[in-house]
Amino acid sequence: MVKVVLLGFGNVNFQLLKALSNSDQVAVVQIYNRSKINTIDFPYTINSTQNLSEIDDADVYIIGIADDAISQFSETLKIRNKLVVHTSGGVSMEILSKHNRRGVFYPLQTFSKSRDILFQEVPICIEAENYEDLEMLRKLASFISEKVVEISSEEREKIHLAAVFVNNFVNYLYSVSEDIMIKNNLDFNILKPLIIETAAKLEQLSPKAAQTGPAKRHDFKTIEKHLHLLENSEHKTIYKILTDAILKQVD
Amino acid sequence: MVKVVLLGFGNVNFQLLKALSNSDQVAVVQIYNRSKINTIDFPYTINSTQNLSEIDDADVYIIGIADDAISQFSETLKIRNKLVVHTSGGVSMEILSKHNRRGVFYPLQTFSKSRDILFQEVPICIEAENYEDLEMLRKLASFISEKVVEISSEEREKIHLAAVFVNNFVNYLYSVSEDIMIKNNLDFNILKPLIIETAAKLEQLSPKAAQTGPAKRHDFKTIEKHLHLLENSEHKTIYKILTDAILKQVD
């Protein structure tokens, strides 16, 4: 039985709690959070605290708080020489306090409280300073996911960068599209099957092989028409930049 | 029974053939194609021709060829006063020859021969010059899809523009992400659950509500780090433009 304490209770640790609680090989013995947690809706008993001096003993301590708060928070922990990990794609392992053994437990997925995630399919990127801790994280990760990968802080940085393109930027393009639809009194929902299929297509085709559209076929007539239709200057700039990039893409 | 002739046999008409053939209320009586069609793999008998003078009689003639070839092709048809539609999002109904009754039958989806599509969920945008033809297209579309919408050429133009953002441009961002991963000897596959979830999230959240990432939280430290990590100047430009746009986005 692996004993886990969750430190912070944002989207990541909320989803981790649900996934870890489903494994009979893990005990989430405590959740620390700055503000009081509403545990009424949980189907399991939760021991929670708002006091850092009351942190229980555990095998792994998982910090799930905002990136820029992790470093300082880890310094304020009263525990010593324990395995303390953060869950962030964007910061290195080294920002954690040296008072404890450090590691990373990064589930590569976008989380919100309102959507359940099939954790088995979420790749978990693990990192630790020594072999034993790495194996402990591998064990813990494998209880909830089928995809556990050892990733260095340097590699994780690049994965996080690549994730910004496929998650944050892609989502922004969805919002541009929604703007265009709303502005013309059209229902954004009719684009959703296309949105889903564009993503699902990658199961079979590489993005380069899947590329289609006016830019891909050098259809300058349509490109001109689209630039003329776009009223928002920001959307126009984005259209131009991405069209140029696709035009230059080599097969 | 609605009789259909398919004119051209690219990805759209290939998938349409499969969907229409599954309905017992439609008969695809013929396929015209410039080059010979290989019908060995089809589980149904296909009457095909390469000769425009041999086109059979039908209720609806569906043109599925490249946008810039539709107009001229429709002029070369020998049939007269028949309902002839194209399947394109990008061109207006008016480009079709006046020798026939004109219409549009635009399935709003990305098609490739190698991927089967659940046609029931594909919105079909229909347009026609008169009420009877519109109702014929509505009937035909409803045999294969649960989402049939009447859309004018002007509206379709805007839908097509919006579709370029969520399909062509999004796919390009996938390829940027793949480039970053490959360049760093990392497996692009570990991003796929994130890609799928980013799209699926729209079932519950609007893209604006779903927006996260360094730009959204004004995390300039991470933005600087990412710009430094990006080696390709085109990727850098795209990163900057999209980051600026998200920074300016109003909640």
Coordinates of C-alpha atoms in Angstrom, one line a residue:
Chain A
M1 CA 0.0 0.0 0.0
V2 CA 1.4 3.3 -1.1
K3 CA 0.5 6.2 1.2
V4 CA 0.0 9.6 -0.5
V5 CA -0.6 13.1 0.8
L6 CA -2.0 15.6 -1.6
L7 CA -0.7 19.2 -1.1
G8 CA -3.1 21.7 -2.7
F9 CA -6.4 20.8 -4.2
G10 CA -6.7 22.4 -7.7
N11 CA -7.9 20.6 -10.8
V12 CA -4.9 18.2 -11.0
N13 CA -5.0 17.0 -7.4
F14 CA -8.8 16.8 -7.6
Q15 CA -8.6 14.4 -10.5
L16 CA -5.6 12.6 -9.0
L17 CA -7.6 12.0 -5.8
K18 CA -10.4 10.4 -7.8
A19 CA -7.9 8.2 -9.8
L20 CA -5.8 7.2 -6.8
S21 CA -8.9 6.5 -4.7
N22 CA -10.0 4.0 -7.3
S23 CA -6.8 1.9 -6.7
D24 CA -6.8 -0.5 -3.7
Q25 CA -3.0 -0.3 -3.7
V26 CA -3.0 3.4 -2.8
A27 CA -4.2 5.3 0.3
V28 CA -4.7 9.0 0.0
V29 CA -4.1 9.6 3.7
Q30 CA -4.6 13.3 3.8
I31 CA -5.2 16.4 1.7
Y32 CA -3.6 19.7 2.7
N33 CA -5.2 22.8 1.3
R34 CA -4.9 26.5 2.2
S35 CA -8.7 26.9 2.3
K36 CA -11.2 24.4 3.6
I37 CA -12.2 21.6 1.3
N38 CA -15.8 20.7 0.8
T39 CA -15.6 16.9 1.1
I40 CA -19.4 16.3 1.2
D41 CA -19.6 15.1 -2.5
F42 CA -16.8 12.6 -2.2
P43 CA -17.7 8.9 -2.0
Y44 CA -14.8 8.3 0.3
T45 CA -13.6 9.5 3.7
I46 CA -11.0 12.3 3.4
N47 CA -8.7 13.5 6.1
S48 CA -8.0 17.1 5.3
T49 CA -6.1 19.9 7.0
Q50 CA -5.3 23.5 6.5
N51 CA -2.3 23.4 8.8
L52 CA 1.1 22.6 7.4
S53 CA 2.3 21.5 10.9
E54 CA -0.2 18.7 10.8
I55 CA 0.9 16.9 7.7
D56 CA 0.7 13.1 8.1
D57 CA 3.4 10.6 7.3
A58 CA 3.3 9.2 3.7
D59 CA 5.4 7.6 1.0
V60 CA 4.7 10.3 -1.6
Y61 CA 3.7 14.0 -1.2
I62 CA 2.1 15.4 -4.3
I63 CA 2.1 19.2 -4.8
G64 CA -0.7 20.4 -7.1
I65 CA -0.6 24.2 -7.0
A66 CA 0.2 27.1 -9.4
D67 CA 3.6 26.8 -11.1
D68 CA 4.9 30.1 -9.7
A69 CA 4.0 29.1 -6.1
I70 CA 5.6 25.7 -6.0
S71 CA 9.1 26.7 -5.1
Q72 CA 8.2 28.8 -2.1
F73 CA 5.5 26.4 -1.0
S74 CA 8.0 23.5 -0.9
E75 CA 10.3 25.6 1.3
T76 CA 7.5 26.1 3.9
L77 CA 6.9 22.4 4.3
K78 CA 7.9 21.1 7.8
I79 CA 8.6 17.6 6.6
R80 CA 12.2 16.5 6.0
N81 CA 13.8 13.9 3.7
K82 CA 10.5 12.8 2.3
L83 CA 9.7 12.2 -1.4
V84 CA 8.0 15.4 -2.5
V85 CA 6.9 15.8 -6.1
H86 CA 5.2 18.5 -8.2
T87 CA 2.7 17.8 -11.0
S88 CA 3.7 20.6 -13.4
G89 CA 4.9 20.4 -17.0
G90 CA 6.3 23.9 -16.9
V91 CA 8.8 23.9 -14.1
S92 CA 11.9 21.8 -13.4
M93 CA 12.4 19.4 -10.5
E94 CA 15.1 21.6 -9.1
I95 CA 12.8 24.4 -8.0
L96 CA 11.6 22.1 -5.2
S97 CA 13.2 22.6 -1.7
K98 CA 16.3 20.5 -1.0
H99 CA 14.8 19.7 2.4
N100 CA 13.2 16.7 0.8
R101 CA 13.9 14.1 -1.9
R102 CA 12.6 15.7 -5.1
G103 CA 10.6 14.3 -8.0
V104 CA 8.0 15.1 -10.6
F105 CA 4.7 13.4 -11.3
Y106 CA 3.3 15.1 -14.4
P107 CA 0.0 13.8 -15.8
L108 CA 0.1 15.1 -19.5
Q109 CA -3.5 16.1 -19.8
T110 CA -5.8 19.1 -19.5
F111 CA -7.9 18.9 -16.3
S112 CA -11.0 20.7 -15.2
K113 CA -13.1 19.8 -12.1
S114 CA -16.3 19.4 -14.2
R115 CA -15.0 16.7 -16.6
D116 CA -14.0 13.2 -15.7
I117 CA -10.8 11.9 -17.2
L118 CA -10.0 8.3 -18.1
F119 CA -6.8 8.3 -16.2
Q120 CA -5.6 5.0 -17.6
E121 CA -4.9 6.7 -20.9
V122 CA -3.2 9.8 -19.4
P123 CA 0.6 9.6 -19.9
I124 CA 2.3 10.2 -16.6
C125 CA 5.8 11.7 -16.9
I126 CA 7.9 10.9 -13.9
E127 CA 11.3 12.1 -12.7
A128 CA 13.3 11.6 -9.4
E129 CA 16.7 12.2 -8.0
N130 CA 17.5 8.6 -7.2
Y131 CA 16.5 5.2 -8.5
E132 CA 14.4 4.1 -5.5
D133 CA 12.2 7.2 -5.7
L134 CA 11.8 6.8 -9.4
E135 CA 10.7 3.3 -8.9
M136 CA 8.2 4.4 -6.2
L137 CA 6.8 7.0 -8.6
R138 CA 6.7 4.4 -11.4
K139 CA 4.7 2.0 -9.1
L140 CA 2.3 4.8 -8.1
A141 CA 1.8 6.0 -11.6
S142 CA 1.2 2.5 -12.9
F143 CA -1.7 2.0 -10.4
I144 CA -3.7 4.6 -12.3
S145 CA -2.2 4.8 -15.8
E146 CA -1.1 2.5 -18.5
K147 CA 1.4 5.0 -19.9
V148 CA 4.2 5.8 -17.5
V149 CA 7.3 7.5 -19.0
E150 CA 10.5 8.6 -17.4
I151 CA 11.1 12.2 -18.6
S152 CA 13.9 14.6 -17.5
S153 CA 13.2 18.2 -16.6
E154 CA 14.8 19.3 -19.8
E155 CA 12.6 17.0 -21.9
R156 CA 9.5 17.9 -20.0
E157 CA 10.1 21.6 -20.8
K158 CA 9.9 20.7 -24.5
I159 CA 6.9 18.5 -24.1
H160 CA 5.2 21.4 -22.3
L161 CA 6.1 23.7 -25.1
A162 CA 4.7 21.2 -27.7
A163 CA 1.6 20.9 -25.4
V164 CA 1.0 24.7 -25.5
F165 CA 0.6 24.4 -29.3
V166 CA -1.8 21.5 -29.3
N167 CA -3.8 22.6 -26.3
N168 CA -3.7 26.3 -25.5
F169 CA -3.1 27.6 -29.1
V170 CA -5.5 25.1 -30.7
N171 CA -8.2 26.0 -28.1
Y172 CA -7.6 29.7 -29.0
L173 CA -8.3 28.9 -32.7
Y174 CA -11.5 27.2 -31.6
S175 CA -12.5 30.5 -30.0
V176 CA -11.6 32.5 -33.1
S177 CA -13.9 30.1 -35.0
E178 CA -16.6 30.5 -32.5
D179 CA -16.3 34.3 -32.8
I180 CA -16.8 34.1 -36.6
M181 CA -19.8 31.8 -36.2
I182 CA -21.5 33.9 -33.5
K183 CA -20.8 37.2 -35.4
N184 CA -22.7 35.7 -38.4
N185 CA -25.5 34.2 -36.3
L186 CA -24.4 30.7 -37.1
D187 CA -24.4 27.8 -34.7
F188 CA -20.8 26.9 -33.5
N189 CA -22.1 23.4 -32.7
I190 CA -22.2 22.4 -36.3
L191 CA -18.4 22.6 -36.4
K192 CA -17.9 20.2 -33.4
P193 CA -17.9 16.9 -35.4
L194 CA -15.2 18.5 -37.6
I195 CA -13.2 19.5 -34.5
I196 CA -13.4 16.0 -33.1
E197 CA -12.5 14.3 -36.3
T198 CA -9.6 16.7 -36.9
A199 CA -8.1 15.4 -33.7
A200 CA -9.1 11.8 -34.1
K201 CA -7.6 11.6 -37.5
L202 CA -4.2 11.6 -36.0
E203 CA -4.8 8.0 -34.9
Q204 CA -4.2 7.1 -38.5
L205 CA -2.4 10.0 -40.2
S206 CA 0.5 12.2 -39.3
P207 CA -0.5 15.9 -39.1
K208 CA 1.6 16.6 -42.2
A209 CA -0.2 13.8 -44.2
A210 CA -3.6 15.1 -42.9
Q211 CA -3.0 18.7 -43.9
T212 CA -5.7 20.0 -46.3
G213 CA -7.3 23.4 -47.1
P214 CA -6.8 26.5 -49.3
A215 CA -3.2 27.1 -48.2
K216 CA -2.2 23.4 -48.7
R217 CA -3.6 23.4 -52.3
H218 CA -2.2 26.9 -53.0
D219 CA -5.7 28.2 -53.6
F220 CA -5.0 31.9 -53.5
K221 CA -8.5 32.9 -54.7
T222 CA -10.1 31.4 -51.5
I223 CA -7.3 32.8 -49.3
E224 CA -8.0 36.3 -50.7
K225 CA -11.7 35.8 -50.1
H226 CA -11.2 34.7 -46.6
L227 CA -8.9 37.6 -45.8
H228 CA -11.6 39.9 -47.2
L229 CA -14.3 38.2 -45.0
L230 CA -12.3 38.5 -41.8
E231 CA -13.2 41.7 -40.0
N232 CA -11.1 41.3 -36.9
S233 CA -7.5 42.5 -37.6
E234 CA -6.1 40.0 -35.1
H235 CA -7.9 37.1 -36.8
K236 CA -6.6 38.4 -40.1
T237 CA -3.0 38.4 -38.9
I238 CA -3.4 34.8 -37.5
Y239 CA -4.9 33.7 -40.8
K240 CA -2.0 35.2 -42.8
I241 CA 0.8 33.8 -40.6
L242 CA -0.7 30.3 -40.5
T243 CA -1.5 30.3 -44.2
D244 CA 2.1 31.4 -45.0
A245 CA 3.5 28.6 -42.8
I246 CA 1.3 26.0 -44.5
L247 CA 2.3 27.4 -48.0
K248 CA 6.0 26.9 -47.1
Q249 CA 5.5 23.5 -45.6
V250 CA 7.4 20.9 -47.6
D251 CA 5.7 17.5 -48.2
Chain B
M1 CA -36.5 5.8 -53.7
V2 CA -34.2 8.7 -54.5
K3 CA -31.9 8.0 -57.5
V4 CA -28.4 9.6 -57.3
V5 CA -25.6 9.9 -59.8
L6 CA -22.1 10.7 -58.3
L7 CA -20.0 12.9 -60.5
G8 CA -16.3 12.6 -59.6
F9 CA -15.0 10.1 -57.1
G10 CA -12.7 11.9 -54.6
N11 CA -12.8 11.6 -50.8
V12 CA -16.2 13.2 -50.4
N13 CA -18.1 11.2 -53.0
F14 CA -16.3 8.0 -51.9
Q15 CA -17.6 8.5 -48.3
L16 CA -21.0 9.7 -49.7
L17 CA -21.3 6.5 -51.7
K18 CA -20.8 4.4 -48.6
A19 CA -23.3 6.4 -46.6
L20 CA -25.9 6.5 -49.4
S21 CA -25.5 2.8 -50.1
N22 CA -26.4 2.0 -46.5
S23 CA -29.8 3.6 -46.9
D24 CA -32.5 1.5 -48.5
Q25 CA -34.3 4.7 -49.7
V26 CA -31.4 5.7 -52.0
A27 CA -30.1 4.1 -55.1
V28 CA -26.7 5.3 -56.3
V29 CA -27.4 4.4 -59.9
Q30 CA -24.1 5.5 -61.4
I31 CA -20.7 7.0 -60.7
Y32 CA -19.0 9.1 -63.4
N33 CA -15.3 9.5 -63.0
R34 CA -12.6 10.8 -65.4
S35 CA -10.3 7.8 -64.7
K36 CA -11.5 4.2 -64.2
I37 CA -12.8 3.4 -60.7
N38 CA -11.6 0.2 -59.0
T39 CA -14.9 -1.3 -57.7
I40 CA -13.5 -4.6 -56.6
D41 CA -13.5 -3.7 -52.9
F42 CA -17.1 -2.4 -52.8
P43 CA -19.6 -4.7 -51.2
Y44 CA -22.3 -3.5 -53.7
T45 CA -22.6 -3.4 -57.5
I46 CA -21.5 -0.1 -59.0
N47 CA -22.4 1.1 -62.5
S48 CA -19.6 3.4 -63.5
T49 CA -18.7 5.4 -66.6
Q50 CA -15.9 7.6 -67.9
N51 CA -18.1 9.0 -70.6
L52 CA -20.2 12.2 -69.9
S53 CA -22.5 11.3 -72.7
E54 CA -23.6 8.1 -70.9
I55 CA -24.8 9.7 -67.7
D56 CA -28.0 8.0 -66.4
D57 CA -31.2 9.5 -65.3
A58 CA -31.4 10.5 -61.6
D59 CA -33.1 12.7 -59.1
V60 CA -29.9 14.3 -57.8
Y61 CA -26.5 14.6 -59.4
I62 CA -23.7 15.2 -56.9
I63 CA -20.5 16.8 -58.1
G64 CA -17.5 15.9 -55.9
I65 CA -14.4 17.4 -57.5
A66 CA -11.8 20.1 -56.7
D67 CA -13.3 23.5 -56.0
D68 CA -11.7 25.3 -58.9
A69 CA -12.8 22.6 -61.4
I70 CA -16.5 22.6 -60.5
S71 CA -17.7 25.5 -62.6
Q72 CA -16.2 24.4 -65.8
F73 CA -17.1 20.7 -65.2
S74 CA -20.8 21.6 -64.7
E75 CA -20.8 23.4 -68.0
T76 CA -19.6 20.3 -69.8
L77 CA -22.5 18.2 -68.5
K78 CA -24.9 17.1 -71.3
I79 CA -27.9 16.7 -69.0
R80 CA -30.4 19.6 -68.9
N81 CA -32.8 20.9 -66.2
K82 CA -31.7 18.3 -63.6
L83 CA -30.9 19.0 -60.0
V84 CA -27.1 19.2 -59.9
V85 CA -25.4 20.0 -56.6
H86 CA -21.8 20.5 -55.5
T87 CA -20.4 19.4 -52.2
S88 CA -18.0 22.2 -51.5
G89 CA -17.9 24.6 -48.5
G90 CA -15.7 27.0 -50.4
V91 CA -17.6 28.0 -53.5
S92 CA -21.1 29.5 -54.0
M93 CA -24.0 27.7 -55.7
E94 CA -24.0 30.3 -58.5
I95 CA -20.8 28.9 -60.0
L96 CA -22.8 25.9 -61.3
S97 CA -24.0 25.9 -64.9
K98 CA -27.4 27.4 -65.5
H99 CA -28.2 24.5 -67.8
N100 CA -29.5 22.6 -64.7
R101 CA -31.3 23.4 -61.4
R102 CA -28.6 24.2 -59.0
G103 CA -28.0 23.2 -55.4
V104 CA -25.4 22.5 -52.7
F105 CA -25.0 19.4 -50.6
Y106 CA -22.1 20.2 -48.3
P107 CA -21.1 17.6 -45.6
L108 CA -19.3 19.6 -43.0
Q109 CA -16.5 17.2 -42.2
T110 CA -12.9 16.3 -43.2
F111 CA -12.8 13.2 -45.3
S112 CA -10.1 10.8 -46.3
K113 CA -10.5 7.4 -48.0
S114 CA -8.8 5.6 -45.3
R115 CA -11.0 6.6 -42.4
D116 CA -14.6 5.7 -42.0
I117 CA -16.9 8.5 -41.0
L118 CA -20.1 8.1 -38.8
F119 CA -22.2 10.0 -41.3
Q120 CA -25.2 10.3 -39.0
E121 CA -23.3 12.9 -37.0
V122 CA -22.0 14.9 -40.0
P123 CA -24.0 18.1 -40.4
I124 CA -25.1 18.5 -44.0
C125 CA -25.6 22.0 -45.3
I126 CA -28.1 22.2 -48.1
E127 CA -29.1 25.0 -50.5
A128 CA -31.2 25.1 -53.6
E129 CA -32.8 27.6 -56.0
N130 CA -36.3 26.5 -55.4
Y131 CA -38.4 24.9 -52.6
E132 CA -39.0 21.5 -54.2
D133 CA -35.3 21.0 -54.8
L134 CA -34.5 22.1 -51.3
E135 CA -36.9 19.5 -50.0
M136 CA -35.4 16.8 -52.2
L137 CA -32.0 17.6 -50.8
R138 CA -33.4 17.7 -47.3
K139 CA -34.9 14.2 -47.8
L140 CA -31.7 12.8 -49.2
A141 CA -29.6 14.3 -46.5
S142 CA -31.9 13.1 -43.8
F143 CA -31.5 9.5 -45.0
I144 CA -27.8 9.6 -44.0
S145 CA -27.5 12.3 -41.4
E146 CA -29.4 13.5 -38.3
K147 CA -28.2 17.1 -38.8
V148 CA -29.5 18.8 -41.9
V149 CA -29.3 22.5 -42.1
E150 CA -30.4 25.0 -44.8
I151 CA -27.4 27.3 -45.3
S152 CA -27.1 30.1 -47.9
S153 CA -24.0 30.5 -50.1
E154 CA -23.1 33.6 -48.1
E155 CA -23.4 31.7 -44.8
R156 CA -21.5 28.7 -46.1
E157 CA -18.6 31.0 -47.0
K158 CA -18.3 32.0 -43.3
I159 CA -18.7 28.5 -42.1
H160 CA -15.9 27.4 -44.4
L161 CA -13.7 30.2 -43.1
A162 CA -14.5 29.2 -39.5
A163 CA -13.7 25.6 -40.5
V164 CA -10.3 26.6 -41.9
F165 CA -9.4 27.7 -38.3
V166 CA -10.6 24.6 -36.5
N167 CA -9.4 22.1 -39.1
N168 CA -6.6 23.3 -41.4
F169 CA -4.9 25.7 -38.9
V170 CA -5.4 23.4 -35.9
N171 CA -3.9 20.6 -37.9
Y172 CA -1.0 22.8 -38.7
L173 CA -0.4 23.4 -35.0
Y174 CA -0.4 19.7 -34.5
S175 CA 2.4 19.4 -37.0
V176 CA 4.4 22.2 -35.3
S177 CA 4.0 20.2 -32.1
E178 CA 5.1 17.0 -33.8
D179 CA 8.2 18.9 -35.2
I180 CA 9.2 20.0 -31.7
M181 CA 8.8 16.5 -30.3
I182 CA 10.7 14.8 -33.1
K183 CA 13.5 17.3 -33.0
N184 CA 13.9 16.4 -29.3
N185 CA 13.7 12.7 -29.8
L186 CA 10.4 12.6 -27.9
D187 CA 7.3 10.5 -28.9
F188 CA 4.5 12.6 -30.4
N189 CA 2.1 9.9 -29.4
I190 CA 2.2 10.9 -25.7
L191 CA 0.4 14.2 -26.7
K192 CA -2.5 12.4 -28.4
P193 CA -4.7 12.0 -25.3
L194 CA -4.3 15.8 -24.7
I195 CA -5.1 16.6 -28.3
I196 CA -8.3 14.4 -28.1
E197 CA -9.4 15.9 -24.8
T198 CA -8.8 19.5 -25.9
A199 CA -11.3 18.9 -28.7
A200 CA -13.7 16.8 -26.5
K201 CA -13.8 19.4 -23.8
L202 CA -15.9 21.7 -26.0
E203 CA -18.8 19.3 -25.3
Q204 CA -19.0 21.0 -21.9
L205 CA -17.1 24.2 -22.1
S206 CA -16.9 27.1 -24.6
P207 CA -13.4 27.6 -26.0
K208 CA -13.1 30.9 -24.0
A209 CA -14.0 29.1 -20.7
A210 CA -11.6 26.3 -21.6
Q211 CA -8.6 28.6 -22.3
T212 CA -5.6 27.9 -20.1
G213 CA -1.8 28.1 -20.4
P214 CA 1.0 30.6 -19.9
A215 CA -0.6 33.4 -22.0
K216 CA -3.9 33.0 -20.2
R217 CA -2.4 33.4 -16.8
H218 CA 0.0 36.1 -18.0
D219 CA 3.0 33.9 -17.1
F220 CA 5.7 35.9 -18.9
K221 CA 8.5 33.9 -17.4
T222 CA 7.3 30.7 -19.1
I223 CA 6.5 32.6 -22.3
E224 CA 10.1 33.9 -22.4
K225 CA 11.5 30.4 -21.8
H226 CA 9.4 28.9 -24.6
L227 CA 10.4 31.6 -27.1
H228 CA 14.0 30.8 -26.1
L229 CA 13.5 27.1 -26.6
L230 CA 11.9 27.5 -30.1
E231 CA 14.6 27.2 -32.8
N232 CA 12.4 27.5 -35.9
S233 CA 11.7 31.2 -36.6
E234 CA 8.3 30.4 -38.1
H235 CA 7.3 28.6 -35.0
K236 CA 8.5 31.5 -32.9
T237 CA 6.4 34.0 -34.9
I238 CA 3.3 31.8 -34.5
Y239 CA 4.0 31.4 -30.8
K240 CA 4.2 35.2 -30.4
I241 CA 1.1 36.0 -32.5
L242 CA -1.1 33.5 -30.7
T243 CA 0.3 34.4 -27.3
D244 CA -0.4 38.1 -27.9
A245 CA -4.0 37.2 -29.0
I246 CA -4.7 35.2 -25.9
L247 CA -3.1 37.9 -23.7
K248 CA -5.6 40.4 -25.2
Q249 CA -8.6 38.1 -24.9
V250 CA -11.2 39.5 -22.6
D251 CA -12.9 37.1 -20.2

